[in-house]
Amino acid sequence: MRGKLMLALAAVVAAMVFPPAIDAVRAQGQSALTGIVSSQAEGKMEGVVVTARRPGSIVQVSVTTDAEGRYSFPQNRLAPGEYTLSIRAVGYDGASQIKATVSNKNTAKADIRLDKTKNLSAQLSNAEWMMSIPGTEEQKAPLLNCVGCHTLERVVRSTHDSDEWTHVITRMRGYGAVSQPIKPQSMLDRNRAGTPEQYRKLADYLATINLSAVDRWPYELKTLARPKGRDTRAVVTEYDMVRPTTEPHDVLVDKEGNVWYTDFGEMFIGKFNPASLKLVEYPIKKFKEKAPTGLLSIEYDRDGKIWFDTMYQGALGNLDPKTGKITYYPLPPEYNDDTVQLNFTGLRHDVDGKVWTKSVGTQHIFRLDLATKKWERFHPTDTLPPSQVKNAAIYQVIADSQNNLWMAEFTEGHLGKIDAKTTQVTWYPTPTPRARARRMVIDDQDRIVVTEYRGNQVAVFDTKTEKFVEYKLPPHTYPYRANFDKNGEIWASTMHTDRVVRLDPKTGNAVQYLMPADTNMRTVFVDNSTTPVTFWVGSNHDHRLVKVEPLD
């Protein structure tokens, strides 16, 4: 059974040979590779990300220069061999081929000289485009929806006029959320796309910020400051995953150190071992041949099984990590129409034997009785204030210790509860209006951590006192998911700045670790078994897994 469920990637795994262990001759604490990064404009440069990669390897390691312009790769991160170095520093370019040879005895040295870039626009992150384009917050807000599939650079480089934009927006909204530029996927429910003229206001605005009427942008291109101080103190390791259409979305790390992830672009769950670099993929069944493919969430239940959704395929499933066996729970035919997009699960079925989920297309909530296989359906947004019902959109659902369902309402800004025994619905407005409550985690005291995507905050809701506490994140973070570590610090991922955020809620001080490239980070996993803690996330647009190890 296990052999049938796994996809044996022989050719890929064969190439994933882990580098030989570092020779003990190299002194403890000695760097494997170091150097100074400088430029004529600034001299020695702090906050430049330097990445080292061996030819043919799926692994690349990155560090950031300190206040003296020095970068230093720890001795246990680079095995002996030849490496190609690359840099990330907005506004600057490095030589195309920077080489360094690492020895097993002596520290290798390679200084890097940077030049001012001639193409700044190609280096801007989504956050920097949001900073640069003119317009009100209300005008810019719809662009927060675009970055799930592609960068904002595509929007501002386009030459569509307003009339063309109305049709482009309609076409884009007809694609499933699992789409990407190299693999667009049309939804079965074409009504969700809307009609061109309803997007006229947005189309008019987009035509003022792109190149439809000019040959260069009539506004200044603004950039975020490079990292400095504590922001530079981390080692980032990235692991390439299989194919260009692989999009690691949700990640979990098990007790053996394996990283499990859902593939947002394909029907697989991946299990990756960072030590051996072995990847095993578990193929997931397709239930609707013409529907978009891809998975979103994975979560452990109390028995150690990994539950997942199949989104547009209209089924839930669970995978037993010990045996590889997968059990599926498709929606019954009377509910399983073209509008279905199942996301997320509420997994306290140890309480009453029932699992929760929800559908994006119609904002229905479903509850499955595992014993009888009977499904129930609810529509809780009907109980919101009448003025908010039309726009309401439930993003994630999660269950508490009594298997009550909690819902993050994305558009108007609420947390909602469905009582497991009475099915009564209660809504709690977020302190920040229209905050776009997005991803949640819940602790053993039933406190909910939810990101406020548009509000640029993390909120904690105490379900016993029914009170919110909000924590402001650095500008333009637009967090996707966040969680507390064992030290009480908040870690957050972002689809905009390419920076992992670490916030001390007691002081409000934030550390931001700049990633080597465009990441489009989704679900975070904080590994509290290490000291300091280790942060894992999927690089959704770069088909990579990312590990961030702070040095303090």
Coordinates of C-alpha atoms in Angstrom, one line a residue:
M1 CA 0.0 0.0 0.0
R2 CA 2.8 2.4 0.9
G3 CA 4.5 1.8 -2.4
K4 CA 1.3 2.6 -4.3
L5 CA 0.8 5.8 -2.4
M6 CA 4.3 7.2 -2.7
L7 CA 5.7 8.7 -5.9
A8 CA 9.2 7.4 -6.1
L9 CA 11.2 10.2 -7.6
A10 CA 14.3 8.2 -8.3
A11 CA 16.0 10.7 -10.6
V12 CA 15.4 13.6 -8.3
V13 CA 16.3 11.8 -5.1
A14 CA 19.5 10.5 -6.8
A15 CA 20.5 14.1 -7.4
M16 CA 19.8 15.0 -3.8
V17 CA 23.1 13.7 -2.4
F18 CA 23.9 15.4 0.9
P19 CA 27.3 17.1 0.9
P20 CA 30.0 15.2 2.9
A21 CA 30.4 16.1 6.5
I22 CA 32.6 19.1 7.4
D23 CA 36.1 18.0 8.2
A24 CA 36.8 18.3 12.0
V25 CA 40.1 19.9 11.1
R26 CA 38.3 23.1 10.5
A27 CA 38.4 24.9 13.9
Q28 CA 35.2 25.1 15.9
G29 CA 33.5 28.5 15.3
Q30 CA 35.7 29.3 12.3
S31 CA 33.8 30.5 9.2
A32 CA 33.7 28.4 6.1
L33 CA 33.6 31.4 3.8
T34 CA 33.7 35.1 4.5
G35 CA 34.3 38.4 2.8
I36 CA 33.5 42.1 2.5
V37 CA 30.7 43.5 0.4
S38 CA 31.2 47.1 -0.8
S39 CA 30.3 49.6 -3.4
Q40 CA 31.7 52.9 -4.7
A41 CA 28.5 54.6 -3.6
E42 CA 28.4 53.4 0.0
G43 CA 31.7 51.7 0.8
K44 CA 31.2 48.8 3.1
M45 CA 27.6 47.7 3.0
E46 CA 25.4 46.4 5.7
G47 CA 22.3 44.4 5.0
V48 CA 23.3 42.7 1.8
V49 CA 22.1 39.1 1.5
V50 CA 24.8 36.8 0.1
T51 CA 23.8 33.3 -1.2
A52 CA 26.1 30.4 -1.8
R53 CA 25.2 27.4 -4.0
R54 CA 27.1 24.4 -5.3
P55 CA 26.5 23.5 -9.0
G56 CA 23.7 21.0 -9.3
S57 CA 22.6 21.2 -5.7
I58 CA 19.0 21.7 -4.5
V59 CA 20.3 23.5 -1.5
Q60 CA 21.4 27.1 -1.2
V61 CA 22.5 28.9 2.0
S62 CA 22.3 32.7 2.7
V63 CA 23.7 35.1 5.3
T64 CA 23.5 38.9 5.6
T65 CA 26.4 41.4 5.9
D66 CA 27.0 43.2 9.2
A67 CA 27.7 46.8 10.0
E68 CA 31.3 46.3 8.7
G69 CA 30.0 44.9 5.4
R70 CA 31.2 41.4 6.3
Y71 CA 29.4 38.3 5.5
S72 CA 30.3 35.0 7.2
F73 CA 29.0 31.5 6.5
P74 CA 29.2 29.2 9.6
Q75 CA 31.6 26.4 9.2
N76 CA 28.9 23.7 9.5
R77 CA 26.8 25.2 6.7
L78 CA 29.1 24.8 3.7
A79 CA 30.9 21.6 2.8
P80 CA 34.2 21.7 0.8
G81 CA 33.8 22.5 -2.9
E82 CA 33.2 25.3 -5.4
Y83 CA 30.3 27.7 -4.8
T84 CA 28.6 30.4 -6.9
L85 CA 27.7 33.5 -4.9
S86 CA 24.8 35.8 -5.6
I87 CA 23.5 38.8 -3.7
R88 CA 20.3 40.7 -2.9
A89 CA 20.5 44.4 -2.2
V90 CA 17.8 46.6 -3.7
G91 CA 19.4 49.2 -5.9
Y92 CA 22.6 47.2 -6.6
D93 CA 23.9 44.4 -8.8
G94 CA 26.8 42.1 -8.4
A95 CA 28.9 40.4 -11.0
S96 CA 27.1 37.5 -12.8
Q97 CA 29.7 34.9 -11.8
I98 CA 31.2 35.3 -8.3
K99 CA 33.0 32.1 -7.4
A100 CA 34.5 30.8 -4.1
T101 CA 36.2 27.6 -3.3
V102 CA 35.6 26.3 0.3
S103 CA 38.3 24.2 1.9
N104 CA 38.0 21.7 4.7
K105 CA 40.9 23.4 6.6
N106 CA 41.1 27.1 5.9
T107 CA 38.5 29.8 5.7
A108 CA 37.8 30.8 2.2
K109 CA 37.6 34.5 1.3
A110 CA 35.7 36.3 -1.4
D111 CA 35.1 40.0 -1.4
I112 CA 32.2 41.3 -3.5
R113 CA 32.0 44.6 -5.2
L114 CA 28.5 45.9 -6.1
D115 CA 27.4 48.5 -8.7
K116 CA 24.3 50.6 -8.8
T117 CA 21.6 48.8 -10.8
K118 CA 20.3 50.1 -14.1
N119 CA 17.0 48.3 -13.6
L120 CA 15.6 49.1 -10.2
S121 CA 12.1 48.2 -11.1
A122 CA 13.1 44.5 -11.6
Q123 CA 14.2 44.4 -8.0
L124 CA 11.2 45.8 -6.2
S125 CA 9.2 43.5 -3.9
N126 CA 5.4 43.7 -3.8
A127 CA 5.6 45.9 -0.7
E128 CA 7.9 48.3 -2.5
W129 CA 5.5 48.6 -5.4
M130 CA 2.7 49.2 -2.9
M131 CA 4.8 52.0 -1.4
S132 CA 5.6 53.5 -4.8
I133 CA 2.3 53.6 -6.7
P134 CA 0.1 56.6 -6.0
G135 CA -3.4 56.2 -4.7
T136 CA -5.5 56.0 -1.6
E137 CA -5.5 52.9 0.7
E138 CA -9.0 52.1 -0.7
Q139 CA -7.6 52.1 -4.3
K140 CA -4.6 50.0 -3.5
A141 CA -6.5 47.4 -1.3
P142 CA -7.6 45.2 -4.2
L143 CA -4.0 44.7 -5.2
L144 CA -3.6 42.7 -2.0
N145 CA -5.6 40.0 -3.8
C146 CA -3.3 39.8 -6.9
V147 CA -0.1 38.6 -5.1
G148 CA -1.4 35.1 -4.5
C149 CA -0.8 34.2 -8.1
H150 CA 1.8 36.6 -9.3
T151 CA 3.9 39.7 -8.4
L152 CA 2.7 43.3 -8.6
E153 CA 5.5 44.0 -11.1
R154 CA 3.3 42.3 -13.7
V155 CA 0.5 44.8 -13.0
V156 CA 2.6 47.9 -13.2
R157 CA 4.5 46.8 -16.3
S158 CA 1.4 46.0 -18.2
T159 CA 0.1 48.3 -21.0
H160 CA -3.7 47.6 -20.6
D161 CA -6.0 50.6 -20.7
S162 CA -9.2 50.8 -18.7
D163 CA -11.3 48.9 -21.2
E164 CA -8.8 46.2 -21.5
W165 CA -8.4 46.0 -17.7
T166 CA -12.1 45.2 -17.2
H167 CA -11.7 42.1 -19.3
V168 CA -8.3 41.1 -17.8
I169 CA -9.7 41.4 -14.2
T170 CA -12.7 39.3 -15.1
R171 CA -10.5 36.6 -16.7
M172 CA -8.1 36.6 -13.7
R173 CA -11.0 36.3 -11.2
G174 CA -12.1 33.2 -13.2
Y175 CA -8.9 31.4 -12.3
G176 CA -8.7 29.3 -9.2
A177 CA -6.5 30.5 -6.3
V178 CA -4.1 27.6 -7.1
S179 CA -3.2 29.3 -10.4
Q180 CA 0.3 30.6 -11.3
P181 CA 1.6 32.3 -14.5
I182 CA 3.0 29.0 -15.9
K183 CA -0.2 27.1 -15.0
P184 CA -3.4 29.1 -14.9
Q185 CA -6.4 27.0 -13.9
S186 CA -10.0 28.0 -14.7
M187 CA -12.7 27.4 -12.0
L188 CA -15.7 25.4 -12.9
D189 CA -18.0 28.1 -11.4
R190 CA -17.6 30.9 -14.0
N191 CA -20.1 33.1 -12.2
R192 CA -17.5 33.9 -9.5
A193 CA -15.6 35.8 -12.1
G194 CA -18.3 38.5 -12.4
T195 CA -18.7 40.8 -15.4
P196 CA -16.3 43.3 -16.9
E197 CA -18.1 46.5 -16.2
Q198 CA -18.4 45.8 -12.4
Y199 CA -14.6 46.3 -12.3
R200 CA -14.6 49.6 -14.1
K201 CA -13.5 51.6 -11.0
L202 CA -10.5 49.3 -10.4
A203 CA -9.7 49.2 -14.1
D204 CA -9.6 53.0 -14.2
Y205 CA -7.2 53.1 -11.3
L206 CA -4.9 50.4 -12.7
A207 CA -4.6 52.3 -16.0
T208 CA -3.1 55.2 -14.0
I209 CA -0.3 53.2 -12.4
N210 CA 0.9 51.1 -15.3
L211 CA 2.5 51.8 -18.7
S212 CA -0.7 52.1 -20.8
A213 CA -0.2 55.8 -21.5
V214 CA 3.5 56.4 -20.8
D215 CA 6.8 54.8 -21.4
R216 CA 8.0 55.1 -17.9
W217 CA 6.3 55.4 -14.5
P218 CA 5.4 58.9 -13.5
Y219 CA 6.1 58.3 -9.9
E220 CA 9.2 57.6 -7.8
L221 CA 10.2 54.0 -7.2
K222 CA 10.5 53.7 -3.4
T223 CA 12.5 51.0 -1.6
L224 CA 12.6 49.5 1.9
A225 CA 15.7 50.0 3.9
R226 CA 18.2 47.1 3.9
P227 CA 18.5 45.0 7.1
K228 CA 20.6 46.3 9.9
G229 CA 21.6 45.3 13.4
R230 CA 19.7 42.2 14.5
D231 CA 18.0 42.0 11.2
T232 CA 21.2 40.6 9.7
R233 CA 21.7 37.8 12.2
A234 CA 20.2 34.7 10.7
V235 CA 21.2 31.9 8.4
V236 CA 18.6 31.0 5.7
T237 CA 18.6 27.6 4.0
E238 CA 16.4 27.0 1.0
Y239 CA 15.6 23.6 -0.6
D240 CA 14.3 23.3 -4.2
M241 CA 11.2 21.1 -4.5
V242 CA 10.8 18.9 -7.6
R243 CA 9.1 20.8 -10.4
P244 CA 8.4 24.5 -11.4
T245 CA 4.7 24.1 -10.7
T246 CA 5.3 22.8 -7.1
E247 CA 4.1 25.4 -4.6
P248 CA 4.8 24.5 -1.0
H249 CA 2.0 26.0 0.9
D250 CA 1.3 24.7 4.4
V251 CA 4.2 23.2 6.3
L252 CA 4.6 20.9 9.4
V253 CA 7.7 19.6 11.0
D254 CA 7.4 16.2 12.7
K255 CA 9.4 14.8 15.7
E256 CA 12.0 13.2 13.3
G257 CA 12.7 16.5 11.6
N258 CA 10.8 15.7 8.4
V259 CA 9.0 18.6 6.7
W260 CA 5.6 17.9 5.4
Y261 CA 3.9 20.3 3.0
T262 CA 0.9 20.6 0.8
D263 CA 1.5 21.3 -2.9
F264 CA -0.7 24.3 -3.8
G265 CA -0.1 23.7 -7.6
E266 CA -0.3 19.9 -7.8
M267 CA -2.1 17.0 -6.2
F268 CA 0.6 15.9 -3.8
I269 CA 1.6 16.0 -0.2
G270 CA 5.4 16.1 0.3
K271 CA 7.6 14.7 3.0
F272 CA 11.1 16.1 2.9
N273 CA 14.1 15.2 5.1
P274 CA 16.5 18.1 5.3
A275 CA 19.3 15.9 6.6
S276 CA 19.3 13.3 3.8
L277 CA 17.6 15.5 1.2
K278 CA 15.2 12.7 0.5
L279 CA 11.8 13.7 -0.8
V280 CA 8.7 11.4 -0.9
E281 CA 5.5 12.6 -2.5
Y282 CA 2.1 11.1 -1.7
P283 CA -0.2 11.4 -4.8
I284 CA -3.7 12.7 -3.8
K285 CA -6.8 11.5 -5.7
K286 CA -8.6 13.7 -8.2
F287 CA -12.3 13.7 -7.9
K288 CA -13.2 16.2 -10.6
E289 CA -11.1 15.9 -13.8
K290 CA -11.8 19.4 -15.1
A291 CA -11.5 21.2 -11.7
P292 CA -8.4 23.0 -10.7
T293 CA -5.8 20.9 -8.8
G294 CA -3.8 21.8 -5.7
L295 CA -4.0 21.5 -1.9
L296 CA -4.0 24.1 0.8
S297 CA -4.0 23.2 4.4
I298 CA -2.6 20.3 6.5
E299 CA -3.0 19.8 10.2
Y300 CA -2.4 17.0 12.7
D301 CA -5.3 15.6 14.6
R302 CA -5.0 14.1 18.1
D303 CA -4.2 10.7 16.7
G304 CA -1.2 12.0 14.7
K305 CA -2.9 11.7 11.3
I306 CA -2.5 14.6 8.8
W307 CA -5.7 16.0 7.5
F308 CA -5.9 18.0 4.3
D309 CA -8.3 19.6 1.9
T310 CA -8.5 19.1 -1.8
M311 CA -10.0 22.6 -2.5
Y312 CA -11.8 22.5 -5.9
Q313 CA -11.8 18.7 -5.9
G314 CA -14.5 18.7 -3.2
A315 CA -13.1 16.3 -0.7
L316 CA -11.3 16.1 2.6
G317 CA -8.7 13.5 3.4
N318 CA -6.3 12.2 6.0
L319 CA -2.9 10.6 5.7
D320 CA -1.4 8.2 8.2
P321 CA 2.3 9.1 8.4
K322 CA 3.1 5.6 9.7
T323 CA 1.5 3.6 7.0
G324 CA 1.1 6.0 4.1
K325 CA -2.6 5.1 4.0
I326 CA -4.9 7.9 2.8
T327 CA -8.6 8.0 3.6
Y328 CA -10.9 10.3 1.7
Y329 CA -14.2 12.0 2.6
P330 CA -15.9 13.6 -0.5
L331 CA -18.8 15.8 -0.2
P332 CA -22.1 14.1 -1.0
P333 CA -23.5 14.8 -4.5
E334 CA -26.3 17.1 -3.3
Y335 CA -23.6 19.6 -2.0
N336 CA -20.8 18.8 -4.4
D337 CA -21.5 21.2 -7.3
D338 CA -19.2 23.5 -9.3
T339 CA -19.2 26.2 -6.6
V340 CA -17.3 24.0 -4.1
Q341 CA -13.9 24.9 -2.9
L342 CA -13.2 23.1 0.4
N343 CA -10.5 24.8 2.6
F344 CA -9.4 23.9 6.1
T345 CA -10.6 21.6 8.8
G346 CA -11.7 21.8 12.4
L347 CA -10.0 18.8 14.0
R348 CA -11.3 18.2 17.5
H349 CA -13.3 15.2 16.4
D350 CA -11.9 13.4 19.5
V351 CA -14.7 15.3 21.4
D352 CA -17.8 14.3 19.4
G353 CA -16.6 12.4 16.3
K354 CA -17.2 15.3 13.9
V355 CA -15.0 17.3 11.5
W356 CA -15.6 20.8 10.2
T357 CA -14.7 22.4 6.9
K358 CA -15.9 25.3 4.7
S359 CA -16.5 26.1 1.0
V360 CA -15.3 29.4 -0.4
G361 CA -17.7 29.5 -3.4
T362 CA -20.9 29.9 -1.4
Q363 CA -19.6 30.5 2.2
H364 CA -21.1 27.3 3.4
I365 CA -19.8 25.5 6.5
F366 CA -19.9 21.7 6.5
R367 CA -19.7 19.3 9.4
L368 CA -19.0 15.6 8.8
D369 CA -19.9 12.8 11.3
L370 CA -17.1 10.3 10.9
A371 CA -19.1 7.4 12.2
T372 CA -22.2 7.8 10.0
K373 CA -20.6 9.7 7.1
K374 CA -23.4 12.2 7.3
W375 CA -22.8 15.8 6.3
E376 CA -24.5 18.9 7.7
R377 CA -24.5 22.3 6.0
F378 CA -24.7 25.8 7.5
H379 CA -24.5 29.3 6.2
P380 CA -23.4 31.4 9.2
T381 CA -22.7 34.7 7.4
D382 CA -26.5 35.2 7.1
T383 CA -26.4 36.2 10.8
L384 CA -24.1 39.1 10.2
P385 CA -25.5 42.7 10.1
P386 CA -27.6 43.0 6.8
S387 CA -25.2 45.6 5.4
Q388 CA -22.3 43.2 5.7
V389 CA -23.8 39.9 4.5
K390 CA -23.3 40.4 0.8
N391 CA -19.5 41.0 1.1
A392 CA -18.8 38.6 3.9
A393 CA -16.2 35.9 3.1
I394 CA -15.0 33.2 5.5
Y395 CA -11.3 32.6 5.1
Q396 CA -10.2 29.9 7.6
V397 CA -12.0 27.7 10.1
I398 CA -10.5 26.1 13.2
A399 CA -12.0 24.1 16.2
D400 CA -11.5 24.7 19.9
S401 CA -11.2 22.2 22.7
Q402 CA -15.0 21.7 22.7
N403 CA -15.1 21.3 18.9
N404 CA -16.8 24.6 18.6
L405 CA -16.0 26.1 15.2
W406 CA -14.2 29.4 14.9
M407 CA -14.3 31.3 11.6
A408 CA -12.0 34.1 10.3
E409 CA -14.2 36.4 8.2
F410 CA -12.0 38.0 5.7
T411 CA -13.8 41.0 4.1
E412 CA -15.6 42.9 6.8
G413 CA -13.3 41.8 9.7
H414 CA -14.8 39.3 12.2
L415 CA -14.2 36.2 14.2
G416 CA -17.2 33.9 14.3
K417 CA -18.2 31.0 16.4
I418 CA -20.6 28.1 15.8
D419 CA -21.5 26.3 19.0
A420 CA -20.9 22.6 18.5
K421 CA -24.0 21.6 20.6
T422 CA -26.6 24.3 19.7
T423 CA -25.1 25.4 16.3
Q424 CA -25.8 29.0 17.4
V425 CA -23.7 31.6 15.6
T426 CA -21.9 34.5 17.3
W427 CA -19.7 37.1 15.5
Y428 CA -17.0 39.3 17.1
P429 CA -15.9 42.3 15.1
T430 CA -12.2 42.8 15.0
P431 CA -11.0 46.1 16.6
T432 CA -9.7 47.2 13.2
P433 CA -12.5 47.5 10.7
R434 CA -12.2 45.4 7.5
A435 CA -8.9 44.0 8.8
R436 CA -9.2 40.9 6.6
A437 CA -8.9 38.2 9.3
R438 CA -7.0 35.5 7.6
R439 CA -5.1 32.5 9.0
M440 CA -5.4 31.3 12.6
V441 CA -3.8 29.0 15.2
I442 CA -5.4 28.1 18.6
D443 CA -3.5 27.1 21.8
D444 CA -4.4 24.7 24.5
Q445 CA -6.3 27.5 26.4
D446 CA -8.5 28.2 23.4
R447 CA -6.8 31.6 22.6
I448 CA -6.8 32.3 18.9
V449 CA -3.9 34.0 17.1
V450 CA -5.2 35.5 13.8
T451 CA -3.5 37.6 11.2
E452 CA -5.2 40.8 10.1
Y453 CA -4.0 40.8 6.5
R454 CA -5.2 44.3 5.5
G455 CA -4.8 45.7 9.0
N456 CA -1.1 44.8 9.0
Q457 CA -1.4 43.3 12.5
V458 CA -1.6 40.1 14.5
A459 CA -4.6 39.8 16.9
V460 CA -5.0 37.5 19.8
F461 CA -8.6 36.7 20.8
D462 CA -9.3 35.1 24.2
T463 CA -12.4 33.0 23.7
K464 CA -13.1 33.0 27.4
T465 CA -13.1 36.8 28.0
E466 CA -14.1 37.5 24.4
K467 CA -11.5 40.3 24.1
F468 CA -9.0 41.1 21.4
V469 CA -5.4 42.3 21.7
E470 CA -3.7 43.6 18.5
Y471 CA 0.0 43.8 17.8
K472 CA 1.2 46.1 15.0
L473 CA 3.7 44.7 12.5
P474 CA 6.3 46.7 10.5
P475 CA 4.7 48.7 7.6
H476 CA 3.7 46.7 4.5
T477 CA 4.1 43.3 6.1
Y478 CA 0.5 42.3 5.3
P479 CA 0.9 39.0 7.3
Y480 CA -0.5 35.7 6.1
R481 CA -0.1 33.6 9.2
A482 CA 1.6 34.0 12.6
N483 CA 2.3 32.1 15.8
F484 CA 4.0 32.5 19.1
D485 CA 7.3 30.7 19.9
K486 CA 8.3 29.3 23.3
N487 CA 9.8 32.6 24.3
G488 CA 6.6 34.5 23.7
E489 CA 7.7 36.2 20.5
I490 CA 5.5 36.4 17.4
W491 CA 6.7 35.1 14.1
A492 CA 4.8 36.1 10.9
S493 CA 5.1 35.4 7.2
T494 CA 4.3 37.8 4.4
M495 CA 3.4 37.8 0.8
H496 CA 4.8 41.2 0.2
T497 CA 8.1 42.2 1.8
D498 CA 10.0 38.9 1.4
R499 CA 11.0 39.3 5.1
V500 CA 10.3 37.0 8.0
V501 CA 9.0 39.0 10.9
R502 CA 9.9 38.3 14.6
L503 CA 8.0 40.6 17.0
D504 CA 8.5 41.0 20.7
P505 CA 4.9 41.8 21.9
K506 CA 6.2 43.2 25.2
T507 CA 8.3 45.9 23.6
G508 CA 6.8 46.2 20.1
N509 CA 10.3 45.8 18.7
A510 CA 10.5 43.8 15.4
V511 CA 13.3 41.9 13.7
Q512 CA 12.9 41.4 9.9
Y513 CA 15.1 38.8 8.1
L514 CA 15.3 39.5 4.4
M515 CA 15.0 36.4 2.2
P516 CA 17.3 35.8 -0.8
A517 CA 14.5 36.1 -3.4
D518 CA 10.8 36.6 -4.0
T519 CA 9.1 34.1 -1.6
N520 CA 5.4 34.7 -1.3
M521 CA 5.4 33.0 2.1
R522 CA 2.3 31.4 3.4
T523 CA 2.0 29.2 6.5
V524 CA 4.7 29.4 9.2
F525 CA 5.9 26.6 11.4
V526 CA 7.9 27.5 14.5
D527 CA 10.1 24.7 15.6
N528 CA 10.5 25.2 19.4
S529 CA 12.7 22.1 19.8
T530 CA 15.8 24.2 18.8
T531 CA 17.6 27.0 20.6
P532 CA 17.1 29.6 19.2
V533 CA 13.9 28.5 17.6
T534 CA 13.8 27.6 13.9
F535 CA 11.3 29.1 11.5
W536 CA 10.0 27.1 8.5
V537 CA 7.9 28.4 5.6
G538 CA 7.1 27.5 2.0
S539 CA 8.3 29.7 -0.7
N540 CA 5.1 29.5 -2.7
H541 CA 6.4 31.1 -5.9
D542 CA 9.9 29.7 -5.9
H543 CA 9.0 26.0 -5.3
R544 CA 11.2 25.9 -2.2
L545 CA 11.1 25.1 1.4
V546 CA 12.8 27.8 3.6
K547 CA 14.4 27.4 7.0
V548 CA 15.4 30.5 8.9
E549 CA 17.8 30.1 11.9
P550 CA 18.3 33.2 13.9
L551 CA 21.7 33.6 15.5
D552 CA 20.4 35.1 18.7

